[in-house]
Coordinates of C-alpha atoms and ligand atoms in Angstrom, one line a residue:
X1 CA 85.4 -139.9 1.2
X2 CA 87.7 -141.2 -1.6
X3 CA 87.5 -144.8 -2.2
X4 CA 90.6 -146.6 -0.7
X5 CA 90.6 -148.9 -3.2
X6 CA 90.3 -146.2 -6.3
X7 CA 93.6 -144.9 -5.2
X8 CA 95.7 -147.6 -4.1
X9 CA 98.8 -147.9 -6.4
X10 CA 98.5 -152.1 -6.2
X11 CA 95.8 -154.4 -6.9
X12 CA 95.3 -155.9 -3.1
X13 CA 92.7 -158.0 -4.4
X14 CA 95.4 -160.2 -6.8
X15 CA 98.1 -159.5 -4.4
X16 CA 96.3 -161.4 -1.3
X17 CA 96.2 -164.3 -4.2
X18 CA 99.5 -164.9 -3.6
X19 CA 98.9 -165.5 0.3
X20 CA 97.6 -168.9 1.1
X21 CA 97.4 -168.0 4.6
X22 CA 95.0 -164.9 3.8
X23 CA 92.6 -167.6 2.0
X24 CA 92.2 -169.2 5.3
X25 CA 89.1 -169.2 8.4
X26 CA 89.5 -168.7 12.1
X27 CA 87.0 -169.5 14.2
X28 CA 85.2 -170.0 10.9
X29 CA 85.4 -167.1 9.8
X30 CA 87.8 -165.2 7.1
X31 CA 91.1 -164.6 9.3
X32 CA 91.8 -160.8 9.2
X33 CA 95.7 -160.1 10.0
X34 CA 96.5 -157.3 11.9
X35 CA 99.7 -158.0 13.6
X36 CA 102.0 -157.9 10.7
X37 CA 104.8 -155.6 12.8
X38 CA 105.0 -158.9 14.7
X39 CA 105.6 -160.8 11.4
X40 CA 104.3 -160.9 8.0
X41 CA 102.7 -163.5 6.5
X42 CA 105.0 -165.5 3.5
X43 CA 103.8 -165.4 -0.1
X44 CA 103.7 -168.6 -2.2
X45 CA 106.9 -167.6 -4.2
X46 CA 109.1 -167.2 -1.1
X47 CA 106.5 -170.5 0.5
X48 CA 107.8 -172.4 -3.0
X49 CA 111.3 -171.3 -3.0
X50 CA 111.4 -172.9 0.6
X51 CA 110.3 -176.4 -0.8
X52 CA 112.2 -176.0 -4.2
X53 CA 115.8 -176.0 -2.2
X54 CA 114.7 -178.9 0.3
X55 CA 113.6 -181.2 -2.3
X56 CA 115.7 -180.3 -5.7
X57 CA 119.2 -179.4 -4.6
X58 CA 119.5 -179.1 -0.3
X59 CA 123.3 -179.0 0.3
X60 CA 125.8 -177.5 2.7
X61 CA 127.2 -174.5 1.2
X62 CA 130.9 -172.7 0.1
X63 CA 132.1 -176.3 1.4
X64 CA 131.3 -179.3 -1.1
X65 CA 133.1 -179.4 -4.6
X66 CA 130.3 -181.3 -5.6
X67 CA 126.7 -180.1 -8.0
X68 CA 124.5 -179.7 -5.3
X69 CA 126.5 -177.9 -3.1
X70 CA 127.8 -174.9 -5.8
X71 CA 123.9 -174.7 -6.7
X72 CA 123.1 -174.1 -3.1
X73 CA 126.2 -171.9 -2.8
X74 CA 125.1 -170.0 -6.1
X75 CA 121.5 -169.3 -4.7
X76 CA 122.9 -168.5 -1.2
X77 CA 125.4 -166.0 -2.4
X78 CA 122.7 -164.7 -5.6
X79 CA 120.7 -163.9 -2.3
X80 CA 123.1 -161.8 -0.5
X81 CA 123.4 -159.8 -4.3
X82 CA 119.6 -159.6 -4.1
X83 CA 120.0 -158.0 -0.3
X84 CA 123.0 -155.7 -1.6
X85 CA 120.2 -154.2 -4.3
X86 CA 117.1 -154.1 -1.7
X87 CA 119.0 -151.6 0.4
X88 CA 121.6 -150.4 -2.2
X89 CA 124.7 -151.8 -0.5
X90 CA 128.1 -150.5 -2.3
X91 CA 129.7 -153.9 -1.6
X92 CA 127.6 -157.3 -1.6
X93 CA 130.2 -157.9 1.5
X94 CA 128.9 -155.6 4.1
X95 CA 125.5 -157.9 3.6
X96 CA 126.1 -160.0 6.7
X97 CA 123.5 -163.2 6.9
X98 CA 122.2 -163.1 10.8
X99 CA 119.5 -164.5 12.6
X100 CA 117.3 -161.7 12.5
X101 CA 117.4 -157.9 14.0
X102 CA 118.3 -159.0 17.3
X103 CA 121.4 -160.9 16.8
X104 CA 122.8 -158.4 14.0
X105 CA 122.2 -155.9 17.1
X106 CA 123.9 -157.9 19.4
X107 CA 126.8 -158.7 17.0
X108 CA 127.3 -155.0 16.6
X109 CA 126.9 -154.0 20.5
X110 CA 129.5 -157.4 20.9
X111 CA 131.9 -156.5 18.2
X112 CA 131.7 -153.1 18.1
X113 CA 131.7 -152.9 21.6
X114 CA 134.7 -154.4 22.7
X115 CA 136.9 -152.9 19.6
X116 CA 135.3 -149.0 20.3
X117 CA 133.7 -148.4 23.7
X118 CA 135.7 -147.9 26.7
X119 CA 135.3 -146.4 30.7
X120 CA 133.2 -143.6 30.7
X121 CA 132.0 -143.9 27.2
X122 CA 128.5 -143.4 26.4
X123 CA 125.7 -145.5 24.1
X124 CA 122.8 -143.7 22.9
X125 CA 119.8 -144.8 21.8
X126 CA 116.2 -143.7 22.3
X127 CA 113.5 -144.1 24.4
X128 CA 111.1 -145.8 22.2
X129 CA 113.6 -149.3 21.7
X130 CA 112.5 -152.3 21.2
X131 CA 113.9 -154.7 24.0
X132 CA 116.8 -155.9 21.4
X133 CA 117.9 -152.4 21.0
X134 CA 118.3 -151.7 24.7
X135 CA 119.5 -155.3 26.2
X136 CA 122.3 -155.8 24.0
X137 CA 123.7 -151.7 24.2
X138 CA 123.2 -152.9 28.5
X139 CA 125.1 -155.7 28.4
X140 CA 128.4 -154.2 26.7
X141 CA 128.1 -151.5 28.7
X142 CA 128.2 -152.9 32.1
X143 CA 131.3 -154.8 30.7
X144 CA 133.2 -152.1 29.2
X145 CA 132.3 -150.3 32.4
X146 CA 130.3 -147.6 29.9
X147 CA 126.8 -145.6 29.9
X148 CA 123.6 -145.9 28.2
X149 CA 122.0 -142.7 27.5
X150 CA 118.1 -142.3 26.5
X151 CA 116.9 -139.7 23.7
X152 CA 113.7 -138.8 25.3
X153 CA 110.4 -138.4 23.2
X154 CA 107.3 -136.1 23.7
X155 CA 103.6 -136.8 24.5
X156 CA 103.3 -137.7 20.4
X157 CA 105.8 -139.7 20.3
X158 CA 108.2 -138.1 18.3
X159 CA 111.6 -138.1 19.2
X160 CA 113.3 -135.1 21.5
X161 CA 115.9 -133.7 18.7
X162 CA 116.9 -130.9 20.9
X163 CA 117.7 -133.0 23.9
X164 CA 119.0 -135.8 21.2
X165 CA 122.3 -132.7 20.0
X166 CA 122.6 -132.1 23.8
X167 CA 123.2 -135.6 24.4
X168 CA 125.5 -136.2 21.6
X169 CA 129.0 -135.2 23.5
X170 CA 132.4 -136.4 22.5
X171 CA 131.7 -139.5 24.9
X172 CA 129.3 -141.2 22.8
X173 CA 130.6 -144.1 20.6
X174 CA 127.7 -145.1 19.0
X175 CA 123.8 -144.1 18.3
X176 CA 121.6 -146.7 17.8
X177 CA 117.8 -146.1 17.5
X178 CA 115.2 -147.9 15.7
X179 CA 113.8 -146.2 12.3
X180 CA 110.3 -146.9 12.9
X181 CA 108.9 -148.1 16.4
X182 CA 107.1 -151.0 16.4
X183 CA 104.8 -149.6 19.5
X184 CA 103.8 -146.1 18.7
X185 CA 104.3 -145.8 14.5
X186 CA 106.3 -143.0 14.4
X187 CA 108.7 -142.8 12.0
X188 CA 112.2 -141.1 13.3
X189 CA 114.1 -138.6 11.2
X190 CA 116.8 -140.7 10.4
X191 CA 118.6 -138.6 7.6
X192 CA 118.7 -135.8 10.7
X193 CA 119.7 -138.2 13.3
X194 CA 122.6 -139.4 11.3
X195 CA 123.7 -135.9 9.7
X196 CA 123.9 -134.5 13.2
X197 CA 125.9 -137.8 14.7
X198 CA 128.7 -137.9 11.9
X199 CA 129.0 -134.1 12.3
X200 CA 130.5 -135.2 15.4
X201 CA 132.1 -138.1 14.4
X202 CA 130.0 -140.7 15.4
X203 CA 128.8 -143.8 13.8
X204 CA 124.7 -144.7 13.6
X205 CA 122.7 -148.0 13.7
X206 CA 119.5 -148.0 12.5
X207 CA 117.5 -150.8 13.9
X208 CA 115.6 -151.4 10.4
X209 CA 113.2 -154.3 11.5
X210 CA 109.6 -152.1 11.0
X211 CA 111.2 -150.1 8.2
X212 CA 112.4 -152.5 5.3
X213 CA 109.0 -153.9 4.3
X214 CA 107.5 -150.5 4.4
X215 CA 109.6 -147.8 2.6
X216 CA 112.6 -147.8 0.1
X217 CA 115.4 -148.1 1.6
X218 CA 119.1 -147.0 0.5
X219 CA 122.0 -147.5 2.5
X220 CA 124.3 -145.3 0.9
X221 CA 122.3 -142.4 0.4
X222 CA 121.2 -142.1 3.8
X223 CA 125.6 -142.9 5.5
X224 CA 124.1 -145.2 7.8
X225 CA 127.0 -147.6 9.0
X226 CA 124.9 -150.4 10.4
X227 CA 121.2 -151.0 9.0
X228 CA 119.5 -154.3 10.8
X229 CA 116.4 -156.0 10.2
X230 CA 114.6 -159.7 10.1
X231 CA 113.6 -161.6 7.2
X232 CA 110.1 -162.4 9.1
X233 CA 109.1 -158.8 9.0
X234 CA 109.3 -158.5 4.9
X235 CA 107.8 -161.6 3.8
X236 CA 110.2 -163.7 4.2
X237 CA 110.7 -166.8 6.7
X238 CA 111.5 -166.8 10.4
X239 CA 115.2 -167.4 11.6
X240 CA 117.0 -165.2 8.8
X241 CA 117.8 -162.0 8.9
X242 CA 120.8 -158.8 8.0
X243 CA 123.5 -157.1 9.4
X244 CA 124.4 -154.2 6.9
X245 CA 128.0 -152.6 7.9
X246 CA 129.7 -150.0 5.7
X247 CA 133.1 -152.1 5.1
X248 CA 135.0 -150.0 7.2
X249 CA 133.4 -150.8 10.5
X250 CA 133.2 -154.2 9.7
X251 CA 136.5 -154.5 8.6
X252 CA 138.1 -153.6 12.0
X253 CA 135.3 -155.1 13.9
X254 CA 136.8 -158.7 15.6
X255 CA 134.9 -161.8 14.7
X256 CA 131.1 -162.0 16.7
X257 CA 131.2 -165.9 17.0
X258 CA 133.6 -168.7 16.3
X259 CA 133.6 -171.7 14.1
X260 CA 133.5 -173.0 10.6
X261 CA 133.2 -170.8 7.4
X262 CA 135.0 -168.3 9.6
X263 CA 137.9 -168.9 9.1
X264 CA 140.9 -168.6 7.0
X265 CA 143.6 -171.1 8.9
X266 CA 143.5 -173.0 12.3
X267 CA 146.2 -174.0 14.4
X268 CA 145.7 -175.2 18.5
X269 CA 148.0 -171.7 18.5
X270 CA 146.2 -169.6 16.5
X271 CA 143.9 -168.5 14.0
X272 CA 143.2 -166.8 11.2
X273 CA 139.8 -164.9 10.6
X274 CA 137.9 -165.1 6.8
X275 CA 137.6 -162.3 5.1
X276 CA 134.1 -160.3 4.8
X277 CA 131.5 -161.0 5.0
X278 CA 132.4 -164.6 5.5
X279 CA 133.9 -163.8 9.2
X280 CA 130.8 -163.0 10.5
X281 CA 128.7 -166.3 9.5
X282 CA 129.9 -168.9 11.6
X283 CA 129.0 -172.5 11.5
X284 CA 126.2 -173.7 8.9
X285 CA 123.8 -170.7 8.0
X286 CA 120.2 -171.0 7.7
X287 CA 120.7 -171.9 4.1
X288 CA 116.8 -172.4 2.7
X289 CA 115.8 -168.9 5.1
X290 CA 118.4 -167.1 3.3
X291 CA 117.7 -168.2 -0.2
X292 CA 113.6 -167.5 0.4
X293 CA 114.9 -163.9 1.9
X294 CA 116.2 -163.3 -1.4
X295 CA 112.9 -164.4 -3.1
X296 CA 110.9 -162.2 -0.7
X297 CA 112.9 -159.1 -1.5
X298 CA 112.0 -160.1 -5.2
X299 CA 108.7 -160.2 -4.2
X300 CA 109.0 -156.6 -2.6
X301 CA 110.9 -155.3 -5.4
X302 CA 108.6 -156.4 -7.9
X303 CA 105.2 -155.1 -5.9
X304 CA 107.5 -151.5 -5.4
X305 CA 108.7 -149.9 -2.1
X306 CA 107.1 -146.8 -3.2
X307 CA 103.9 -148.5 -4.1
X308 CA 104.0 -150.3 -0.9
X309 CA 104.5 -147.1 0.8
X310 CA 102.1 -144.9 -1.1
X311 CA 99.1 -148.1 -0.3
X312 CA 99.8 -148.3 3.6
X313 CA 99.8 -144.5 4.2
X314 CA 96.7 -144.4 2.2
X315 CA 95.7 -147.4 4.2
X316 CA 96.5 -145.9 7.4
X317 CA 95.6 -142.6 7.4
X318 CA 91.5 -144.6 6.6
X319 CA 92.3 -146.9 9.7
X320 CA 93.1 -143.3 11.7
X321 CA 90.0 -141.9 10.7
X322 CA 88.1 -144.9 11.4
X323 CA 89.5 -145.6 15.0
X324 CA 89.7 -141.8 16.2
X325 CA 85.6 -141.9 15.6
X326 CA 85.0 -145.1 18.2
X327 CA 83.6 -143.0 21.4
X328 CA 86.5 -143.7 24.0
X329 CA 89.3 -144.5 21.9
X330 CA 92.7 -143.2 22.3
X331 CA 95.7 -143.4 21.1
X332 CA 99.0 -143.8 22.5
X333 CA 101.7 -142.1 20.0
X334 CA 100.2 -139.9 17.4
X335 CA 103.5 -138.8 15.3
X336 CA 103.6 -136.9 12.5
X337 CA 105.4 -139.6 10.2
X338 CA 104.3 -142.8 10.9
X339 CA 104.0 -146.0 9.4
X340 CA 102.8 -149.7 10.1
X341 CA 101.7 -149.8 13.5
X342 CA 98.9 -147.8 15.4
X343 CA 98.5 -148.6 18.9
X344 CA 95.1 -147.3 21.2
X345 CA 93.3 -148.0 24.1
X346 CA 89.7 -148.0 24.7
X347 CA 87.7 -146.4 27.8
X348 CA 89.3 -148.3 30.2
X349 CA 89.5 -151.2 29.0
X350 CA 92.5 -153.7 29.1
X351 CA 94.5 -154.3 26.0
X352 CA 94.2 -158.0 26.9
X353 CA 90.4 -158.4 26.9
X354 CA 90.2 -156.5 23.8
X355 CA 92.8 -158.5 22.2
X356 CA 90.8 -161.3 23.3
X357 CA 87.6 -160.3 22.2
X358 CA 88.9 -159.5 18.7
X359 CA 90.3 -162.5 18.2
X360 CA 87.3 -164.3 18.8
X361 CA 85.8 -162.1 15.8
X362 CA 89.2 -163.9 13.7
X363 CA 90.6 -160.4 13.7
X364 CA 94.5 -160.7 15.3
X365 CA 96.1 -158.1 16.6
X366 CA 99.2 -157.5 18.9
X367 CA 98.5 -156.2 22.9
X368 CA 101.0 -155.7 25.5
X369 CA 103.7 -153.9 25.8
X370 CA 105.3 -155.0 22.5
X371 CA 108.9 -155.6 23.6
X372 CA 108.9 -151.9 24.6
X373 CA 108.8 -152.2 28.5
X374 CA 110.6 -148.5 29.0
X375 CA 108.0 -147.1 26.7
X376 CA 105.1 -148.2 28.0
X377 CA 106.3 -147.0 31.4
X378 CA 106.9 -143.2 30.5
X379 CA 103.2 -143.7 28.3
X380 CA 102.0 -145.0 32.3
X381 CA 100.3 -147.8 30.8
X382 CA 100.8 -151.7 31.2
X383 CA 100.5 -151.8 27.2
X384 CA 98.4 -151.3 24.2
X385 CA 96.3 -152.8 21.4
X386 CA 98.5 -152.8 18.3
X387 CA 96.9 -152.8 14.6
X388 CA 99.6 -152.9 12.2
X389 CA 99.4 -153.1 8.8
X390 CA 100.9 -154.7 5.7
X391 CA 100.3 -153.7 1.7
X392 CA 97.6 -156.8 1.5
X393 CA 95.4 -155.7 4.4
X394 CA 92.0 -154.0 2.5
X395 CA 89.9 -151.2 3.9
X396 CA 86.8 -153.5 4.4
X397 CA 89.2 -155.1 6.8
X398 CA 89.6 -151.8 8.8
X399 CA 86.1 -151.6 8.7
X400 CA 85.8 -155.2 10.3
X401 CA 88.3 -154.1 13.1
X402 CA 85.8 -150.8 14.1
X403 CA 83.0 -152.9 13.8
X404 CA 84.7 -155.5 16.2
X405 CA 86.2 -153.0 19.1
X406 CA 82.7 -151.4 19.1
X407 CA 81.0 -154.9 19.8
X408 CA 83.6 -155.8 22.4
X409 CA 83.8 -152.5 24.0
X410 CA 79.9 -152.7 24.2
X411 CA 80.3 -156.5 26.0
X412 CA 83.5 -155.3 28.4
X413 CA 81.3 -151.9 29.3
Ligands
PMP501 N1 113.3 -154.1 16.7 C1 112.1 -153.8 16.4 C2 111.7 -152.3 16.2 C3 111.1 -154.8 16.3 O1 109.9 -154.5 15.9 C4 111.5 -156.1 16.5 C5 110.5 -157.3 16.4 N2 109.3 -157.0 17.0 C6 112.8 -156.4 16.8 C7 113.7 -155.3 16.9 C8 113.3 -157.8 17.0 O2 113.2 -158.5 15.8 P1 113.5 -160.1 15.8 O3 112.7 -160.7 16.9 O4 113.1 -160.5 14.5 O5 115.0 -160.3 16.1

C-alpha cells in the first residue's frame, strides 16, 4: 500500500506544530483527536489573535469615535471581508455574524418563516438533519400552521433524489438540508439539490457546518441563497459563527432579534431597521470570536481547501480500509461521497463502552446519536462510534484507533 504520508499534499508533521493542544498527554499518553466533526481544535495564530485583541486594543465596536474602538471595528469588519472571500460572497453584506450554525438556522426558519411560509405550505429538509436543522424548520411550522416534509435516504446513506423531485411541489417554500452529515459522512449532491429546487422556484439552505473546513467552498457558483456554519468546526473559537444570504432574501427578510447596532432610528412609536448586514447583529457581537474567525479562515486559506480536501480523502479512504478489516465491524452509512466523519459499530457492542474504552487509550471519539435522533431511528440503532477527521490527524493515528477497538472489543467480548 502507498504511503499516506508520500502522498499527502501538506506537511502534517509541521502543521500539528501549530496546535498546542495536539502537543499534549491524556491519561499520559499522546492525546489522539478523533472527534473533530464535534469541533476542531484552534491553531496558535487564531489562539494568538484571541489574546492580541484582549490585551492590545479590546473595545466595543461601530460605536466609539475613539482609537480603540475603530481598530476593533477595522478588524471586526476586515473579518467579515475575510468570510466574503472564504466562500466567495458577491457582497461582504450578506456575511451575517451569528452564533454559530444553529442560530443562523434558526434566524432563517424565524425570518424567513414568518415573511414566506404560510397554511398548508411545506418545509423540506432531509432525513439525515442534525437536530438544528429539524427543531427550528418544527417550530415555524407549527406557528405558521405549515408542514415539514423528510427527503428519505437509502440503506448507504445517500440521499433519495427521486423521492427528493417528487416531494418538491409548488407548496414547498424552502429546502434546507445539511451538505455533509455529521453522522453518516456522506456528502449530498448539493449543485443537484439546488438546480432541481430553483427550477421550481424555490430557495435552498445549505446547512454548511461539516462542509466549510473540508472542501472549497463558493457561494456564488453553487446559487445557494443561505449557506450556514460555526466558527468551532474550521478552527476557529466557539460562540461565532455565519449566516450567508444572497442580498435579496436578506433584504426582505424582517429583523431576527432586536436591540442596538440594529437599528437606524428609535422612537417609543417606531423604528427604523439598519441596513445589511448590520440588521441582523443585534446588541454587542462576540467581537474577539469574530476577529479569530477571520484569522482561522486565513489559516485555512493559506493550508488550501483543495489540499485540505485532497489529505482527508486520502486520509479516509486509509481509515476505511483499516476499520472494514476489524472482524465484526460495521458501518452505518457507506456513501459514495463522503467526507469527515465515519461512524461503525462493533459485534454488538455498545457505542458507549467503546467510546469509553478508547478514551482510556487517549484516543476521543464521538458516540451517540450525534444530534441526529431521526437518523439513528430509521438506522434502528441507539447511536454510533463516530471517527472524524481533520487535515492534522496522521495515519499512525488511524493505526492507533484499530489497534485500540481491537483491544477493547477483545475486553467487552
Ligand atoms: N449541523 C451539523 C451538520 C452539525 O454537525 C452541527 C454540529 N454538530 C450543527 C448543525 C450545529 O452546530 P453548532 O452547535 O455549532 O451550532
Amino acid at each position: 500500500m502507498t504511503s499516506v504520508a508520500a502522498i499527502l499534499p501538506i506537511d502534517t508533521e509541521k502543521i500539528r506544530l501549530d496546535f498546542p493542544i495536539l502537543q499534549t498527554k491524556v491519561y499520559g499518553r499522546p492525546l489522539v483527536y478523533f472527534d473533530n466533526a464535534a469541533t476542531t481544535q484552534k491553531p496558535v495564530q487564531v489562539l494568538e489573535t484571541l489574546e492580541r485583541y484582549y490585551t492590545e486594543y479590546n473595545s466595543n465596536v461601530h460605536r466609539g469615535v475613539h482609537l480603540l474602538s475603530q481598530q476593533a471595528t477595522e478588524a471586526y469588519e476586515e473579518s467579515r471581508r475575510k468570510i466574503t472571500s472564504l466562500i466567495n460572497a458577491r457582497h461582504d453584506h450578506e456575511v451575517i455574524f451569528t452564533k454559530g450554525t444553529t442560530n443562523s438556522i434558526n434566524l432563517v426558519a424565524s425570518s424567513f418563516g414568518k415573511t414566506f411560509i404560510g397554511e398548508n405550505d411545506e418545509v423540506l429538509i432531509s432525513a439525515m438533519e442534525h437536530h438544528s436543522n429539524i427543531v427550528p424548520w418544527q417550530l415555524i411550522c407549527e406557528q405558521q400552521k405549515a408542514q415539514l416534509k423528510v427527503i428519505p435516504i437509502n440503506e448507504k446513506g445517500e440521499l433519495d433524489m427521486t423521492a427528493f423531485e417528487r416531494l418538491l411541489t409548488p407548496k414547498v417554500k424552502i429546502v434546507a438540508v445539511t451538505w455533509v452529515s455529521n453522522s453518516l459522512g456522506t456528502v449530498n449532491p448539493v449543485n443537484d439539490i439546488i438546480a432541481k429546487a430553483h427550477a421550481r422556484g424555490i430557495p435552498v439552505l445549505l446547512d454548511g457546518a461539516q462542509a466549510i473546513q473540508h472542501m472549497p467552498v463558493d457561494v456564488q457558483a453553487l446559487d445557494v441563497d443561505f449557506l450556514a456554519f460555526s466558527g468551532h468546526k474550521m478552527y476557529g473559537p466557539t460562540g461565532i459563527g455565519i449566516l450567508y444570504g444572497k442580498e435579496e432574501w436578506l433584504n426582505k427578510m424582517p429583523p431576527y432579534e432586536g436591540g442596538g447596532d440594529m437599528i437606524k432610528q428609535v422612537t417609543f412609536a417606531r423604528t427604523t431597521f439598519n441596513e445589511l448586514p448590520f440588521k441582523f447583529e443585534a446588541g454587542t457581537p462576540d467581537i474577539s470570536g469574530a476577529i479569530a474567525l477571520g484569522a482561522a479562515a486565513d489559516y485555512i486559506q493559506k493550508i488550501g481547501l483543495e489540499n485540505i480536501q485532497q489529505a482527508e480523502a486520502a486520509l479516509i479512504n486509509y481509515a476505511y480500509e483499516r476499520l472494514a478489516a476489524i472482524e465484526g465491524l460495521r458501518f452505518i452509512g457507506d456513501a459514495a461521497h463522503r467526507a469527515g466523519a465515519i461512524s461503525f459499530l462493533v459485534k454488538d457492542i455498545h457505542p458507549f463502552d467503546m467510546g469509553e474504552l478508547l478514551d482510556k487509550q487517549s484516543i476521543a471519539v464521538r458516540t451517540g446519536h450525534h444530534c441526529t435522533q431521526p437518523l439513528m431511528d430509521i438506522f434502528g440503532i441507539p447511536g454510533t462510534v463516530r471517527a472524524s477527521f481533520a487535515f492534522y490527524n496522521t495515519k499512525e493515528e488511524v493505526d492507533y484507533l484499530v489497534a485500540g477497538i481491537n483491544k477493547a472489543a477483545q475486553m467487552l467480548q
